[in-house]
Amino acid sequence: MDGKFINLTAENITDEHLCCIIRSKKTHPGVEAKRAWLAARLKEGHVFRKLDIRGCVFIEYAPLETAWVPAAGDNFYYIYCLWVQGAPKGHGYGQALMEYCLEDARAHGRSGVCMLGAAKQKSWLSDQNFAKKYGFQTADKTPDGYELLALSFDGTLPRFTEAAKAQSIESRELTVYYDDQCPYIPQRVEKLREYCAANSVPAQFIHVDTLEQAKSLPCVFNNWAVFYGGKFVTVNQIDCTALERIMKK
């Protein structure tokens, strides 16, 4: 395995690309929103580590106490994303990134590492079968099949908040909760807003912009959550075609 890894810092974050959507000169609303969000998180212990190439090879994690997810537990790290895409796949980079995170957790006296999963793999969540090879197991679950996966070093386990397990809201209209953690989100929201306006679909898009708001959400959440008919539907970032399928059910 060849290649140099770098961590984003306050000193280099304005110059480095963010892996998912790579831009050189032309600005991108999602990238800039993510860059601003991430810059504010670095001082909280948030880690963004990537391979120093123009490609998608990175891991992103944070102390669970300051991770923008409705989960709780003493002294864990939470993995938001672990992605290796395209030509770099198959070279051991995912293994190197996961092992860095686990070693970092041990070095800082953490109780373990956790991440969001599901009984059936979701396309916008990191590969849970890969994580299970390292010993990640289900620490908590919701009635509709989402799981909090954890690798515990000391026997303690994290958990979803009670609010997250509700997976329901009073409003029956399309409701999307989102934050700025993923650079794809602004364009997703814009397209869905346009579709709903053009097709008279009642909808509300709720920007999660504080840690407290994220911790109290009525559903599981990695950076995005969709409700329809008062029921939680998915953490996947849907497009207009997927929305049509949801409304037909």
PDB file of C-alpha atoms in Angstrom:
ATOM      1  CA  MET A   1       0.000   0.000   0.000  1.00  0.00           C
ATOM      2  CA  ASP A   2       1.453   3.314  -1.086  1.00  0.00           C
ATOM      3  CA  GLY A   3       0.224   6.802  -0.315  1.00  0.00           C
ATOM      4  CA  LYS A   4       0.424   9.486   2.306  1.00  0.00           C
ATOM      5  CA  PHE A   5      -2.463  10.280   4.651  1.00  0.00           C
ATOM      6  CA  ILE A   6      -3.139  13.745   6.036  1.00  0.00           C
ATOM      7  CA  ASN A   7      -5.511  15.107   8.663  1.00  0.00           C
ATOM      8  CA  LEU A   8      -7.386  18.328   8.051  1.00  0.00           C
ATOM      9  CA  THR A   9      -6.448  21.098  10.466  1.00  0.00           C
ATOM     10  CA  ALA A  10      -7.269  24.743  11.028  1.00  0.00           C
ATOM     11  CA  GLU A  11      -4.131  25.555   9.025  1.00  0.00           C
ATOM     12  CA  ASN A  12      -4.855  23.460   5.908  1.00  0.00           C
ATOM     13  CA  ILE A  13      -8.639  23.170   5.718  1.00  0.00           C
ATOM     14  CA  THR A  14      -9.061  26.093   3.328  1.00  0.00           C
ATOM     15  CA  ASP A  15      -6.614  24.570   0.823  1.00  0.00           C
ATOM     16  CA  GLU A  16      -7.453  20.859   0.905  1.00  0.00           C
ATOM     17  CA  HIS A  17     -10.299  19.207  -1.004  1.00  0.00           C
ATOM     18  CA  LEU A  18     -12.956  17.311   0.965  1.00  0.00           C
ATOM     19  CA  CYS A  19     -12.961  14.059  -1.048  1.00  0.00           C
ATOM     20  CA  CYS A  20     -16.673  13.593  -1.822  1.00  0.00           C
ATOM     21  CA  ILE A  21     -17.036  16.509  -4.248  1.00  0.00           C
ATOM     22  CA  ILE A  22     -13.658  17.670  -5.534  1.00  0.00           C
ATOM     23  CA  ARG A  23     -13.382  21.204  -6.870  1.00  0.00           C
ATOM     24  CA  SER A  24     -10.259  23.172  -7.738  1.00  0.00           C
ATOM     25  CA  LYS A  25     -11.235  26.721  -8.711  1.00  0.00           C
ATOM     26  CA  LYS A  26     -15.005  26.743  -9.062  1.00  0.00           C
ATOM     27  CA  THR A  27     -16.820  27.049  -5.749  1.00  0.00           C
ATOM     28  CA  HIS A  28     -19.547  24.598  -4.772  1.00  0.00           C
ATOM     29  CA  PRO A  29     -22.257  25.453  -2.192  1.00  0.00           C
ATOM     30  CA  GLY A  30     -22.171  22.034  -0.546  1.00  0.00           C
ATOM     31  CA  VAL A  31     -18.395  21.959  -0.298  1.00  0.00           C
ATOM     32  CA  GLU A  32     -18.203  25.428   1.216  1.00  0.00           C
ATOM     33  CA  ALA A  33     -21.018  24.654   3.684  1.00  0.00           C
ATOM     34  CA  LYS A  34     -19.223  21.466   4.711  1.00  0.00           C
ATOM     35  CA  ARG A  35     -15.894  23.268   5.006  1.00  0.00           C
ATOM     36  CA  ALA A  36     -17.403  25.879   7.334  1.00  0.00           C
ATOM     37  CA  TRP A  37     -19.179  23.201   9.406  1.00  0.00           C
ATOM     38  CA  LEU A  38     -16.030  21.113   9.663  1.00  0.00           C
ATOM     39  CA  ALA A  39     -13.822  24.073  10.566  1.00  0.00           C
ATOM     40  CA  ALA A  40     -16.047  24.704  13.575  1.00  0.00           C
ATOM     41  CA  ARG A  41     -15.901  21.040  14.601  1.00  0.00           C
ATOM     42  CA  LEU A  42     -12.125  20.531  14.515  1.00  0.00           C
ATOM     43  CA  LYS A  43     -11.651  22.240  17.869  1.00  0.00           C
ATOM     44  CA  GLU A  44     -14.139  19.727  19.352  1.00  0.00           C
ATOM     45  CA  GLY A  45     -11.901  16.788  18.485  1.00  0.00           C
ATOM     46  CA  HIS A  46     -13.498  16.024  15.110  1.00  0.00           C
ATOM     47  CA  VAL A  47     -11.104  14.145  12.793  1.00  0.00           C
ATOM     48  CA  PHE A  48     -11.121  14.182   8.981  1.00  0.00           C
ATOM     49  CA  ARG A  49      -8.305  11.995   7.649  1.00  0.00           C
ATOM     50  CA  LYS A  50      -7.769  11.361   3.946  1.00  0.00           C
ATOM     51  CA  LEU A  51      -5.350   9.957   1.439  1.00  0.00           C
ATOM     52  CA  ASP A  52      -3.344  12.758  -0.164  1.00  0.00           C
ATOM     53  CA  ILE A  53      -4.681  12.197  -3.687  1.00  0.00           C
ATOM     54  CA  ARG A  54      -7.460  13.740  -5.728  1.00  0.00           C
ATOM     55  CA  GLY A  55      -9.873  10.969  -4.909  1.00  0.00           C
ATOM     56  CA  CYS A  56     -12.398   9.715  -2.377  1.00  0.00           C
ATOM     57  CA  VAL A  57     -10.459   7.959   0.387  1.00  0.00           C
ATOM     58  CA  PHE A  58     -11.242   9.231   3.881  1.00  0.00           C
ATOM     59  CA  ILE A  59     -12.598   8.659   7.362  1.00  0.00           C
ATOM     60  CA  GLU A  60     -14.481  11.195   9.450  1.00  0.00           C
ATOM     61  CA  TYR A  61     -15.166  10.714  13.146  1.00  0.00           C
ATOM     62  CA  ALA A  62     -15.691  12.649  16.371  1.00  0.00           C
ATOM     63  CA  PRO A  63     -16.151  12.193  20.109  1.00  0.00           C
ATOM     64  CA  LEU A  64     -19.704  10.911  20.573  1.00  0.00           C
ATOM     65  CA  GLU A  65     -20.330  13.698  23.082  1.00  0.00           C
ATOM     66  CA  THR A  66     -19.951  16.284  20.305  1.00  0.00           C
ATOM     67  CA  ALA A  67     -21.096  14.178  17.343  1.00  0.00           C
ATOM     68  CA  TRP A  68     -24.233  15.573  15.676  1.00  0.00           C
ATOM     69  CA  VAL A  69     -26.247  12.386  16.093  1.00  0.00           C
ATOM     70  CA  PRO A  70     -29.021  11.365  18.545  1.00  0.00           C
ATOM     71  CA  ALA A  71     -26.862   8.852  20.376  1.00  0.00           C
ATOM     72  CA  ALA A  72     -25.284   8.913  23.821  1.00  0.00           C
ATOM     73  CA  GLY A  73     -22.610   7.044  25.711  1.00  0.00           C
ATOM     74  CA  ASP A  74     -19.571   7.792  27.771  1.00  0.00           C
ATOM     75  CA  ASN A  75     -16.230   8.185  26.056  1.00  0.00           C
ATOM     76  CA  PHE A  76     -16.831   6.735  22.562  1.00  0.00           C
ATOM     77  CA  TYR A  77     -15.800   7.913  19.116  1.00  0.00           C
ATOM     78  CA  TYR A  78     -18.501   8.063  16.438  1.00  0.00           C
ATOM     79  CA  ILE A  79     -17.677   7.343  12.781  1.00  0.00           C
ATOM     80  CA  TYR A  80     -19.730   9.478  10.387  1.00  0.00           C
ATOM     81  CA  CYS A  81     -18.122   8.248   7.172  1.00  0.00           C
ATOM     82  CA  LEU A  82     -15.523   5.772   5.994  1.00  0.00           C
ATOM     83  CA  TRP A  83     -15.342   5.743   2.192  1.00  0.00           C
ATOM     84  CA  VAL A  84     -12.957   4.402  -0.417  1.00  0.00           C
ATOM     85  CA  GLN A  85     -14.275   4.767  -3.960  1.00  0.00           C
ATOM     86  CA  GLY A  86     -13.025   4.229  -7.494  1.00  0.00           C
ATOM     87  CA  ALA A  87      -9.481   3.215  -8.415  1.00  0.00           C
ATOM     88  CA  PRO A  88      -8.112   3.349  -4.833  1.00  0.00           C
ATOM     89  CA  LYS A  89     -10.360   0.441  -3.784  1.00  0.00           C
ATOM     90  CA  GLY A  90      -8.603  -2.820  -3.096  1.00  0.00           C
ATOM     91  CA  HIS A  91      -5.334  -1.315  -1.894  1.00  0.00           C
ATOM     92  CA  GLY A  92      -5.893  -1.555   1.867  1.00  0.00           C
ATOM     93  CA  TYR A  93      -6.745   2.102   2.399  1.00  0.00           C
ATOM     94  CA  GLY A  94     -10.022   1.361   4.184  1.00  0.00           C
ATOM     95  CA  GLN A  95      -8.191  -0.935   6.565  1.00  0.00           C
ATOM     96  CA  ALA A  96      -5.551   1.712   7.229  1.00  0.00           C
ATOM     97  CA  LEU A  97      -8.179   4.355   7.978  1.00  0.00           C
ATOM     98  CA  MET A  98     -10.200   2.111  10.293  1.00  0.00           C
ATOM     99  CA  GLU A  99      -7.095   0.999  12.169  1.00  0.00           C
ATOM    100  CA  TYR A 100      -5.998   4.635  12.563  1.00  0.00           C
ATOM    101  CA  CYS A 101      -9.358   5.468  14.147  1.00  0.00           C
ATOM    102  CA  LEU A 102      -9.223   2.484  16.511  1.00  0.00           C
ATOM    103  CA  GLU A 103      -5.639   3.242  17.513  1.00  0.00           C
ATOM    104  CA  ASP A 104      -6.540   6.909  18.054  1.00  0.00           C
ATOM    105  CA  ALA A 105      -9.434   5.854  20.291  1.00  0.00           C
ATOM    106  CA  ARG A 106      -7.184   3.618  22.393  1.00  0.00           C
ATOM    107  CA  ALA A 107      -4.467   6.267  22.592  1.00  0.00           C
ATOM    108  CA  HIS A 108      -6.976   8.770  23.969  1.00  0.00           C
ATOM    109  CA  GLY A 109      -8.409   6.314  26.499  1.00  0.00           C
ATOM    110  CA  ARG A 110     -11.727   5.986  24.724  1.00  0.00           C
ATOM    111  CA  SER A 111     -14.161   3.217  25.646  1.00  0.00           C
ATOM    112  CA  GLY A 112     -14.641   2.279  22.008  1.00  0.00           C
ATOM    113  CA  VAL A 113     -15.911   3.343  18.604  1.00  0.00           C
ATOM    114  CA  CYS A 114     -19.445   3.317  17.200  1.00  0.00           C
ATOM    115  CA  MET A 115     -21.328   4.042  13.969  1.00  0.00           C
ATOM    116  CA  LEU A 116     -24.823   3.946  12.501  1.00  0.00           C
ATOM    117  CA  GLY A 117     -25.937   0.779  10.746  1.00  0.00           C
ATOM    118  CA  ALA A 118     -29.103  -1.084   9.842  1.00  0.00           C
ATOM    119  CA  ALA A 119     -30.436  -4.609   9.537  1.00  0.00           C
ATOM    120  CA  LYS A 120     -30.139  -4.025   5.777  1.00  0.00           C
ATOM    121  CA  GLN A 121     -27.214  -1.924   4.539  1.00  0.00           C
ATOM    122  CA  LYS A 122     -28.213   1.623   3.564  1.00  0.00           C
ATOM    123  CA  SER A 123     -26.514   3.201   0.573  1.00  0.00           C
ATOM    124  CA  TRP A 124     -25.630   6.406   2.432  1.00  0.00           C
ATOM    125  CA  LEU A 125     -24.069   4.642   5.420  1.00  0.00           C
ATOM    126  CA  SER A 126     -20.555   3.226   5.658  1.00  0.00           C
ATOM    127  CA  ASP A 127     -20.070  -0.479   4.977  1.00  0.00           C
ATOM    128  CA  GLN A 128     -21.158  -2.192   8.171  1.00  0.00           C
ATOM    129  CA  ASN A 129     -19.942  -5.644   7.108  1.00  0.00           C
ATOM    130  CA  PHE A 130     -16.461  -4.153   6.851  1.00  0.00           C
ATOM    131  CA  ALA A 131     -16.828  -2.743  10.380  1.00  0.00           C
ATOM    132  CA  LYS A 132     -18.059  -6.085  11.736  1.00  0.00           C
ATOM    133  CA  LYS A 133     -14.790  -7.694  10.630  1.00  0.00           C
ATOM    134  CA  TYR A 134     -13.158  -5.582  13.343  1.00  0.00           C
ATOM    135  CA  GLY A 135     -15.629  -6.746  15.973  1.00  0.00           C
ATOM    136  CA  PHE A 136     -18.342  -4.100  15.750  1.00  0.00           C
ATOM    137  CA  GLN A 137     -21.605  -5.475  17.144  1.00  0.00           C
ATOM    138  CA  THR A 138     -25.136  -4.181  17.648  1.00  0.00           C
ATOM    139  CA  ALA A 139     -25.215  -2.057  20.794  1.00  0.00           C
ATOM    140  CA  ASP A 140     -28.733  -0.702  20.361  1.00  0.00           C
ATOM    141  CA  LYS A 141     -31.507  -0.803  17.778  1.00  0.00           C
ATOM    142  CA  THR A 142     -34.769   0.858  16.780  1.00  0.00           C
ATOM    143  CA  PRO A 143     -38.021  -1.044  16.140  1.00  0.00           C
ATOM    144  CA  ASP A 144     -37.688  -0.437  12.384  1.00  0.00           C
ATOM    145  CA  GLY A 145     -34.261  -1.999  12.014  1.00  0.00           C
ATOM    146  CA  TYR A 146     -31.647   0.719  12.453  1.00  0.00           C
ATOM    147  CA  GLU A 147     -28.707  -0.238  14.628  1.00  0.00           C
ATOM    148  CA  LEU A 148     -26.006   1.502  16.598  1.00  0.00           C
ATOM    149  CA  LEU A 149     -22.917  -0.613  15.989  1.00  0.00           C
ATOM    150  CA  ALA A 150     -20.082  -0.481  18.480  1.00  0.00           C
ATOM    151  CA  LEU A 151     -16.657  -1.906  19.175  1.00  0.00           C
ATOM    152  CA  SER A 152     -16.223  -1.645  22.933  1.00  0.00           C
ATOM    153  CA  PHE A 153     -12.821  -1.827  24.579  1.00  0.00           C
ATOM    154  CA  ASP A 154     -14.113  -1.952  28.167  1.00  0.00           C
ATOM    155  CA  GLY A 155     -17.552  -3.590  27.992  1.00  0.00           C
ATOM    156  CA  THR A 156     -19.580  -0.366  28.096  1.00  0.00           C
ATOM    157  CA  LEU A 157     -21.934   0.424  25.222  1.00  0.00           C
ATOM    158  CA  PRO A 158     -23.404   3.562  23.619  1.00  0.00           C
ATOM    159  CA  ARG A 159     -27.131   3.868  22.897  1.00  0.00           C
ATOM    160  CA  PHE A 160     -29.669   5.745  20.852  1.00  0.00           C
ATOM    161  CA  THR A 161     -31.543   8.470  22.706  1.00  0.00           C
ATOM    162  CA  GLU A 162     -35.132   7.638  23.610  1.00  0.00           C
ATOM    163  CA  ALA A 163     -36.306  10.378  21.231  1.00  0.00           C
ATOM    164  CA  ALA A 164     -34.456   8.744  18.331  1.00  0.00           C
ATOM    165  CA  LYS A 165     -36.237   5.438  18.907  1.00  0.00           C
ATOM    166  CA  ALA A 166     -39.623   7.106  18.399  1.00  0.00           C
ATOM    167  CA  GLN A 167     -39.058   7.336  14.622  1.00  0.00           C
ATOM    168  CA  SER A 168     -42.283   9.332  14.311  1.00  0.00           C
ATOM    169  CA  ILE A 169     -43.539  12.932  14.325  1.00  0.00           C
ATOM    170  CA  GLU A 170     -46.963  14.568  14.451  1.00  0.00           C
ATOM    171  CA  SER A 171     -46.755  16.219  11.039  1.00  0.00           C
ATOM    172  CA  ARG A 172     -47.858  13.998   8.163  1.00  0.00           C
ATOM    173  CA  GLU A 173     -46.298  16.086   5.408  1.00  0.00           C
ATOM    174  CA  LEU A 174     -42.919  15.378   3.902  1.00  0.00           C
ATOM    175  CA  THR A 175     -40.339  16.397   6.488  1.00  0.00           C
ATOM    176  CA  VAL A 176     -36.605  16.372   5.911  1.00  0.00           C
ATOM    177  CA  TYR A 177     -34.058  17.009   8.647  1.00  0.00           C
ATOM    178  CA  TYR A 178     -30.561  17.835   7.392  1.00  0.00           C
ATOM    179  CA  ASP A 179     -27.301  19.424   8.459  1.00  0.00           C
ATOM    180  CA  ASP A 180     -24.153  20.603   6.672  1.00  0.00           C
ATOM    181  CA  GLN A 181     -21.979  17.567   7.362  1.00  0.00           C
ATOM    182  CA  CYS A 182     -22.301  16.187   3.807  1.00  0.00           C
ATOM    183  CA  PRO A 183     -21.489  18.351   0.750  1.00  0.00           C
ATOM    184  CA  TYR A 184     -24.232  16.716  -1.342  1.00  0.00           C
ATOM    185  CA  ILE A 185     -27.000  18.012   0.904  1.00  0.00           C
ATOM    186  CA  PRO A 186     -27.592  21.605  -0.354  1.00  0.00           C
ATOM    187  CA  GLN A 187     -28.294  20.431  -3.901  1.00  0.00           C
ATOM    188  CA  ARG A 188     -30.510  17.603  -2.630  1.00  0.00           C
ATOM    189  CA  VAL A 189     -32.586  20.056  -0.635  1.00  0.00           C
ATOM    190  CA  GLU A 190     -32.821  22.515  -3.522  1.00  0.00           C
ATOM    191  CA  LYS A 191     -34.050  19.851  -5.974  1.00  0.00           C
ATOM    192  CA  LEU A 192     -36.605  18.497  -3.526  1.00  0.00           C
ATOM    193  CA  ARG A 193     -37.886  21.995  -2.719  1.00  0.00           C
ATOM    194  CA  GLU A 194     -38.334  22.688  -6.433  1.00  0.00           C
ATOM    195  CA  TYR A 195     -40.150  19.392  -6.980  1.00  0.00           C
ATOM    196  CA  CYS A 196     -42.482  19.910  -4.015  1.00  0.00           C
ATOM    197  CA  ALA A 197     -43.306  23.458  -5.114  1.00  0.00           C
ATOM    198  CA  ALA A 198     -43.982  22.385  -8.711  1.00  0.00           C
ATOM    199  CA  ASN A 199     -46.162  19.442  -7.658  1.00  0.00           C
ATOM    200  CA  SER A 200     -47.977  21.032  -4.702  1.00  0.00           C
ATOM    201  CA  VAL A 201     -46.451  18.597  -2.229  1.00  0.00           C
ATOM    202  CA  PRO A 202     -46.628  19.966   1.330  1.00  0.00           C
ATOM    203  CA  ALA A 203     -43.125  19.798   2.754  1.00  0.00           C
ATOM    204  CA  GLN A 204     -40.861  21.212   5.409  1.00  0.00           C
ATOM    205  CA  PHE A 205     -37.073  21.160   5.354  1.00  0.00           C
ATOM    206  CA  ILE A 206     -35.556  21.547   8.799  1.00  0.00           C
ATOM    207  CA  HIS A 207     -31.925  22.651   8.989  1.00  0.00           C
ATOM    208  CA  VAL A 208     -30.234  21.077  11.989  1.00  0.00           C
ATOM    209  CA  ASP A 209     -27.725  23.729  12.987  1.00  0.00           C
ATOM    210  CA  THR A 210     -26.777  23.010  16.601  1.00  0.00           C
ATOM    211  CA  LEU A 211     -25.452  20.036  18.523  1.00  0.00           C
ATOM    212  CA  GLU A 212     -28.388  20.244  20.923  1.00  0.00           C
ATOM    213  CA  GLN A 213     -30.887  20.044  18.081  1.00  0.00           C
ATOM    214  CA  ALA A 214     -29.104  17.041  16.575  1.00  0.00           C
ATOM    215  CA  LYS A 215     -29.006  15.204  19.893  1.00  0.00           C
ATOM    216  CA  SER A 216     -32.759  15.643  20.391  1.00  0.00           C
ATOM    217  CA  LEU A 217     -33.975  14.552  16.939  1.00  0.00           C
ATOM    218  CA  PRO A 218     -36.981  12.177  16.837  1.00  0.00           C
ATOM    219  CA  CYS A 219     -35.167   9.652  14.642  1.00  0.00           C
ATOM    220  CA  VAL A 220     -31.824   8.140  13.781  1.00  0.00           C
ATOM    221  CA  PHE A 221     -29.626  10.552  11.869  1.00  0.00           C
ATOM    222  CA  ASN A 222     -26.197  10.668  10.283  1.00  0.00           C
ATOM    223  CA  ASN A 223     -26.727  14.007   8.498  1.00  0.00           C
ATOM    224  CA  TRP A 224     -30.130  13.458   6.848  1.00  0.00           C
ATOM    225  CA  ALA A 225     -33.538  11.974   7.765  1.00  0.00           C
ATOM    226  CA  VAL A 226     -36.857  11.727   5.903  1.00  0.00           C
ATOM    227  CA  PHE A 227     -40.388  11.442   7.313  1.00  0.00           C
ATOM    228  CA  TYR A 228     -43.620  10.975   5.384  1.00  0.00           C
ATOM    229  CA  GLY A 229     -47.080  10.434   6.801  1.00  0.00           C
ATOM    230  CA  GLY A 230     -45.673  10.976  10.278  1.00  0.00           C
ATOM    231  CA  LYS A 231     -43.383   7.964   9.971  1.00  0.00           C
ATOM    232  CA  PHE A 232     -39.633   7.808   9.555  1.00  0.00           C
ATOM    233  CA  VAL A 233     -38.654   6.594   6.092  1.00  0.00           C
ATOM    234  CA  THR A 234     -34.879   6.663   5.606  1.00  0.00           C
ATOM    235  CA  VAL A 235     -31.472   8.169   6.294  1.00  0.00           C
ATOM    236  CA  ASN A 236     -30.685   7.907   2.571  1.00  0.00           C
ATOM    237  CA  GLN A 237     -30.425  11.199   0.704  1.00  0.00           C
ATOM    238  CA  ILE A 238     -33.348  10.818  -1.673  1.00  0.00           C
ATOM    239  CA  ASP A 239     -33.869  12.410  -5.090  1.00  0.00           C
ATOM    240  CA  CYS A 240     -37.177  13.300  -6.741  1.00  0.00           C
ATOM    241  CA  THR A 241     -37.649   9.811  -8.182  1.00  0.00           C
ATOM    242  CA  ALA A 242     -37.200   8.243  -4.765  1.00  0.00           C
ATOM    243  CA  LEU A 243     -39.652  10.752  -3.303  1.00  0.00           C
ATOM    244  CA  GLU A 244     -42.277   9.709  -5.843  1.00  0.00           C
ATOM    245  CA  ARG A 245     -41.860   6.082  -4.800  1.00  0.00           C
ATOM    246  CA  ILE A 246     -42.235   7.022  -1.142  1.00  0.00           C
ATOM    247  CA  MET A 247     -45.470   8.924  -1.778  1.00  0.00           C
ATOM    248  CA  LYS A 248     -46.966   6.023  -3.755  1.00  0.00           C
ATOM    249  CA  LYS A 249     -46.594   3.556  -0.895  1.00  0.00           C
TER     250      LYS A 249
END
